[in-house]
C-alpha cells in the first residue's frame, strides 16, 4: 500500500512506519481480495488518504471524527461528512450539521455537501475507517483502518498543541478517549444523525466554540462558509 498510495511527507514523517506493520499488510490483502471478488470499494483509491493530503500535519487546527465513508457511489471523496459537489440532496447528517451552523453562526451552507474548503483551512475531516464496500455501510470495520487512524490521532495528540477535537456521538468519543485535554480542546455532542440530533446536537454550537478557542490561543479562526472566499 505504501508503494501505491501517495501520502504527503508531512504525514509520512509521523505515521509512515505504520505501512510496514502486519495489520496494514493484512488490510492491503483484504482490499485486494475484495477488488478481485468484483466488489466496488469507495472512495477510489486515490482518495483514501484525501483527508491527510488535504490537511497536512503542521496545518491541523481542528479534527472532526467520522465513522466510515458514504456507501453510495459518487458520494465519498475521503473527507468525513463531505460528499462530492454534485450530490443532491445532501446527506442527512450533513443537513443537520448545516442547520446547526446556521443557528450557531448564521452561515448557510445548504447549497453544497463539499467540505474541501474546511480541510484546506486546517480542519482534518477524518473517518475512523477509510474505505467501504459500495452499498454496504460499515463493511470494512474491524479490518485494520481503526488502528491506523488511532495512530493519526495519537500523533496529533502527542506532537501538537491547542488542537480542537470535535467528537460527535459515542463512537467518536470512544475513539478520542485518550486525548490530552490539558494540551487540546475537546468538544463533545451527540451525533448529527437524524436518529440522535434532537438529543443534544442542535444547540451545541461547536463552530463558534471552536473559533473562540482558536482565537484565544492566537490561532487563525476557521471560515466555515463554503464558497464564501477564494482559497
CSV table of C-alpha atoms in Angstrom, one decimal:
chain,number,residue,atom,x,y,z
A,1,UNK,CA,0.0,0.0,0.0
A,2,UNK,CA,2.8,2.4,0.9
A,3,UNK,CA,4.2,2.0,-2.6
A,4,UNK,CA,1.0,2.6,-4.5
A,5,UNK,CA,-0.7,5.3,-2.4
A,6,UNK,CA,0.7,8.8,-2.3
A,7,UNK,CA,0.8,10.3,1.2
A,8,UNK,CA,2.3,13.7,1.8
A,9,UNK,CA,5.7,13.7,3.5
A,10,UNK,CA,4.4,15.7,6.5
A,11,UNK,CA,2.3,12.7,7.4
A,12,UNK,CA,4.8,10.0,6.4
A,13,UNK,CA,7.3,11.5,8.9
A,14,UNK,CA,4.9,10.8,11.7
A,15,UNK,CA,2.9,7.7,10.7
A,16,UNK,CA,4.9,6.2,7.8
A,17,UNK,CA,6.1,3.3,9.8
A,18,UNK,CA,2.5,2.0,10.1
A,19,UNK,CA,2.5,0.8,6.5
A,20,UNK,CA,5.1,-1.8,7.3
A,21,UNK,CA,3.2,-3.3,10.2
A,22,UNK,CA,1.4,-6.6,9.9
A,23,UNK,CA,-2.0,-5.2,10.4
A,24,UNK,CA,-1.6,-2.9,7.4
A,25,UNK,CA,-0.3,-5.7,5.3
A,26,UNK,CA,-3.4,-7.7,6.2
A,27,UNK,CA,-5.6,-4.7,5.4
A,28,UNK,CA,-3.9,-4.4,2.0
A,29,UNK,CA,-4.6,-8.0,1.2
A,30,UNK,CA,-8.2,-7.7,2.3
A,31,UNK,CA,-8.7,-4.8,0.0
A,32,UNK,CA,-7.0,-6.6,-2.9
A,33,UNK,CA,-9.2,-9.7,-2.3
A,34,UNK,CA,-12.4,-7.5,-2.2
A,35,UNK,CA,-11.5,-6.0,-5.6
A,36,UNK,CA,-10.6,-9.4,-7.0
A,37,UNK,CA,-14.1,-10.6,-5.9
A,38,UNK,CA,-15.6,-7.8,-8.0
A,39,UNK,CA,-16.7,-5.6,-5.1
A,40,UNK,CA,-16.6,-1.8,-5.7
A,41,UNK,CA,-14.5,-0.1,-3.0
A,42,UNK,CA,-15.4,3.5,-2.1
A,43,UNK,CA,-13.9,6.1,-2.5
A,44,UNK,CA,-11.5,5.4,-5.3
A,45,UNK,CA,-8.0,4.5,-4.1
A,46,UNK,CA,-6.5,7.9,-5.0
A,47,UNK,CA,-8.8,9.5,-2.4
A,48,UNK,CA,-8.4,7.1,0.5
A,49,UNK,CA,-5.9,9.5,2.2
A,50,UNK,CA,-7.6,12.7,0.9
A,51,UNK,CA,-8.2,13.9,4.5
A,52,UNK,CA,-4.4,13.7,5.3
A,53,UNK,CA,-3.3,15.1,1.9
A,54,UNK,CA,-5.8,18.0,2.2
A,55,UNK,CA,-4.8,18.9,5.7
A,56,UNK,CA,-1.1,18.5,6.3
A,57,UNK,CA,0.2,17.6,9.7
A,58,UNK,CA,1.6,21.0,10.5
A,59,UNK,CA,-1.7,22.7,9.4
A,60,UNK,CA,-4.1,20.7,11.6
A,61,UNK,CA,-6.1,23.1,13.8
A,62,UNK,CA,-9.3,21.1,14.2
A,63,UNK,CA,-10.1,17.4,14.0
A,64,UNK,CA,-13.6,16.2,13.2
A,65,UNK,CA,-14.0,12.4,13.6
A,66,UNK,CA,-16.4,10.4,11.4
A,67,UNK,CA,-17.1,6.7,11.2
A,68,UNK,CA,-16.8,5.4,7.6
A,69,UNK,CA,-17.3,6.7,4.0
A,70,UNK,CA,-20.7,7.1,2.4
A,71,UNK,CA,-21.5,3.8,0.7
A,72,UNK,CA,-23.3,5.4,-2.3
A,73,UNK,CA,-21.2,5.6,-5.5
A,74,UNK,CA,-20.2,9.2,-6.3
A,75,UNK,CA,-20.6,10.5,-2.8
A,76,UNK,CA,-17.4,9.7,-0.8
A,77,UNK,CA,-14.2,11.5,-1.5
A,78,UNK,CA,-12.1,10.9,1.6
A,79,UNK,CA,-13.4,13.6,4.0
A,80,UNK,CA,-15.8,12.7,6.7
A,81,UNK,CA,-19.4,14.0,6.4
A,82,UNK,CA,-18.4,15.5,3.0
A,83,UNK,CA,-19.8,14.5,-0.4
A,84,UNK,CA,-18.9,15.4,-4.0
A,85,UNK,CA,-20.1,18.8,-5.2
A,86,UNK,CA,-22.8,17.4,-7.5
A,87,UNK,CA,-24.5,15.3,-4.7
A,88,UNK,CA,-28.1,16.3,-4.1
A,89,UNK,CA,-30.0,16.0,-1.8
A,90,UNK,CA,-27.3,16.5,0.9
A,91,UNK,CA,-26.7,13.5,3.2
A,92,UNK,CA,-29.0,13.7,6.3
A,93,UNK,CA,-26.3,14.1,8.9
A,94,UNK,CA,-24.7,16.9,6.9
A,95,UNK,CA,-28.1,18.6,6.6
A,96,UNK,CA,-28.2,18.7,10.4
A,97,UNK,CA,-24.6,20.0,10.6
A,98,UNK,CA,-25.7,22.8,8.3
A,99,UNK,CA,-28.8,23.5,10.4
A,100,UNK,CA,-26.6,23.8,13.5
A,101,UNK,CA,-24.1,26.0,11.7
A,102,UNK,CA,-26.9,28.3,10.5
A,103,UNK,CA,-28.2,28.6,14.1
A,104,UNK,CA,-24.7,28.9,15.6
A,105,UNK,CA,-23.0,31.5,13.3
A,106,UNK,CA,-25.7,32.5,10.7
A,107,UNK,CA,-23.8,30.7,7.9
A,108,UNK,CA,-25.9,28.9,5.3
A,109,UNK,CA,-24.1,26.1,3.5
A,110,UNK,CA,-27.2,24.3,2.3
A,111,UNK,CA,-26.1,24.7,-1.3
A,112,UNK,CA,-23.3,22.1,-1.1
A,113,UNK,CA,-22.1,18.9,0.5
A,114,UNK,CA,-18.5,19.5,-0.4
A,115,UNK,CA,-16.3,20.4,2.6
A,116,UNK,CA,-13.0,20.6,0.9
A,117,UNK,CA,-12.6,24.3,1.9
A,118,UNK,CA,-12.7,23.4,5.6
A,119,UNK,CA,-9.9,20.8,5.0
A,120,UNK,CA,-7.8,23.5,3.2
A,121,UNK,CA,-8.0,25.7,6.3
A,122,UNK,CA,-6.8,23.1,8.8
A,123,UNK,CA,-9.9,21.0,9.6
A,124,UNK,CA,-8.9,17.4,9.5
A,125,UNK,CA,-12.1,15.6,8.4
A,126,UNK,CA,-11.0,12.1,9.4
A,127,UNK,CA,-13.1,8.9,9.2
A,128,UNK,CA,-12.1,6.1,11.5
A,129,UNK,CA,-12.4,3.7,8.6
A,130,UNK,CA,-11.2,5.0,5.2
A,131,UNK,CA,-12.9,2.6,2.8
A,132,UNK,CA,-16.3,0.9,2.4
A,133,UNK,CA,-18.0,-1.5,0.0
A,134,UNK,CA,-20.5,0.2,-2.3
A,135,UNK,CA,-24.0,-0.4,-0.9
A,136,UNK,CA,-22.8,-2.0,2.4
A,137,UNK,CA,-22.2,0.5,5.2
A,138,UNK,CA,-19.6,-0.5,7.8
A,139,UNK,CA,-18.4,-3.4,5.6
A,140,UNK,CA,-14.7,-2.6,6.3
A,141,UNK,CA,-14.9,-2.1,10.0
A,142,UNK,CA,-12.5,-4.2,12.0
A,143,UNK,CA,-10.1,-4.8,9.1
A,144,UNK,CA,-7.3,-2.6,10.3
A,145,UNK,CA,-8.2,1.0,9.4
A,146,UNK,CA,-9.1,1.8,13.1
A,147,UNK,CA,-5.6,1.1,14.3
A,148,UNK,CA,-4.2,3.3,11.5
A,149,UNK,CA,-6.5,6.2,12.4
A,150,UNK,CA,-5.8,5.7,16.1
A,151,UNK,CA,-2.1,6.3,15.2
A,152,UNK,CA,-3.1,9.5,13.4
A,153,UNK,CA,-5.0,10.8,16.5
A,154,UNK,CA,-2.2,9.8,18.8
A,155,UNK,CA,0.4,11.6,16.7
A,156,UNK,CA,-1.6,14.8,16.7
A,157,UNK,CA,-2.3,14.5,20.5
A,158,UNK,CA,1.3,13.8,21.3
A,159,UNK,CA,3.2,16.1,18.9
A,160,UNK,CA,0.9,19.1,18.6
A,161,UNK,CA,-0.8,21.6,21.0
A,162,UNK,CA,-4.0,23.5,21.1
A,163,UNK,CA,-5.9,21.4,18.5
A,164,UNK,CA,-9.7,21.4,18.7
A,165,UNK,CA,-11.2,17.8,18.6
A,166,UNK,CA,-14.9,17.7,17.7
A,167,UNK,CA,-16.3,14.4,18.7
A,168,UNK,CA,-19.9,13.7,17.7
A,169,UNK,CA,-21.5,10.6,19.0
A,170,UNK,CA,-20.4,7.7,21.2
A,171,UNK,CA,-18.2,6.1,18.5
A,172,UNK,CA,-16.1,9.3,18.0
A,173,UNK,CA,-15.9,10.0,21.7
A,174,UNK,CA,-14.6,6.5,22.4
A,175,UNK,CA,-12.0,6.9,19.7
A,176,UNK,CA,-10.9,10.2,21.3
A,177,UNK,CA,-10.9,9.0,24.9
A,178,UNK,CA,-7.1,9.4,25.3
A,179,UNK,CA,-6.9,13.0,24.0
A,180,UNK,CA,-4.9,15.1,26.5
A,181,UNK,CA,-7.3,17.8,27.5
A,182,UNK,CA,-4.5,19.8,29.2
A,183,UNK,CA,-3.0,20.3,25.7
A,184,UNK,CA,-6.1,20.3,23.5
A,185,UNK,CA,-9.7,21.4,23.5
A,186,UNK,CA,-12.4,18.7,23.2
A,187,UNK,CA,-16.0,19.5,22.1
A,188,UNK,CA,-18.5,16.6,22.5
A,189,UNK,CA,-22.1,16.3,21.4
A,190,UNK,CA,-24.4,13.5,20.2
A,191,UNK,CA,-24.1,12.5,16.6
A,192,UNK,CA,-25.8,14.8,14.0
A,193,UNK,CA,-27.7,11.8,12.6
A,194,UNK,CA,-31.5,12.3,12.3
A,195,UNK,CA,-31.8,9.5,14.9
A,196,UNK,CA,-30.0,11.5,17.6
A,197,UNK,CA,-29.5,15.1,16.6
A,198,UNK,CA,-32.5,16.3,18.6
A,199,UNK,CA,-31.0,14.8,21.8
A,200,UNK,CA,-28.3,17.5,22.1
A,201,UNK,CA,-26.6,18.1,18.8
A,202,UNK,CA,-28.8,21.1,18.0
A,203,UNK,CA,-27.8,24.0,20.2
A,204,UNK,CA,-24.4,22.6,21.0
A,205,UNK,CA,-22.7,25.4,19.0
A,206,UNK,CA,-19.5,23.6,18.0
A,207,UNK,CA,-18.5,26.1,15.3
A,208,UNK,CA,-18.5,29.2,17.5
A,209,UNK,CA,-16.9,27.3,20.4
A,210,UNK,CA,-14.1,26.1,18.0
A,211,UNK,CA,-13.4,29.6,16.8
A,212,UNK,CA,-13.5,31.1,20.3
A,213,UNK,CA,-10.8,28.6,21.4
A,214,UNK,CA,-8.7,29.2,18.4
A,215,UNK,CA,-8.9,33.0,18.8
A,216,UNK,CA,-8.0,32.7,22.5
A,217,UNK,CA,-5.0,30.6,21.5
A,218,UNK,CA,-3.9,33.1,18.9
A,219,UNK,CA,-4.6,30.8,16.0
A,220,UNK,CA,-6.5,32.0,12.9
A,221,UNK,CA,-10.1,31.1,13.1
A,222,UNK,CA,-12.0,28.8,10.6
A,223,UNK,CA,-14.1,30.4,7.9
A,224,UNK,CA,-17.0,27.9,7.9
A,225,UNK,CA,-18.7,29.5,4.9
A,226,UNK,CA,-18.3,27.3,1.8
A,227,UNK,CA,-17.8,29.1,-1.4
A,228,UNK,CA,-17.5,32.3,0.5
A,229,UNK,CA,-13.9,33.1,-0.1
A,230,UNK,CA,-11.1,32.5,-2.5
A,231,UNK,CA,-8.7,29.7,-1.5
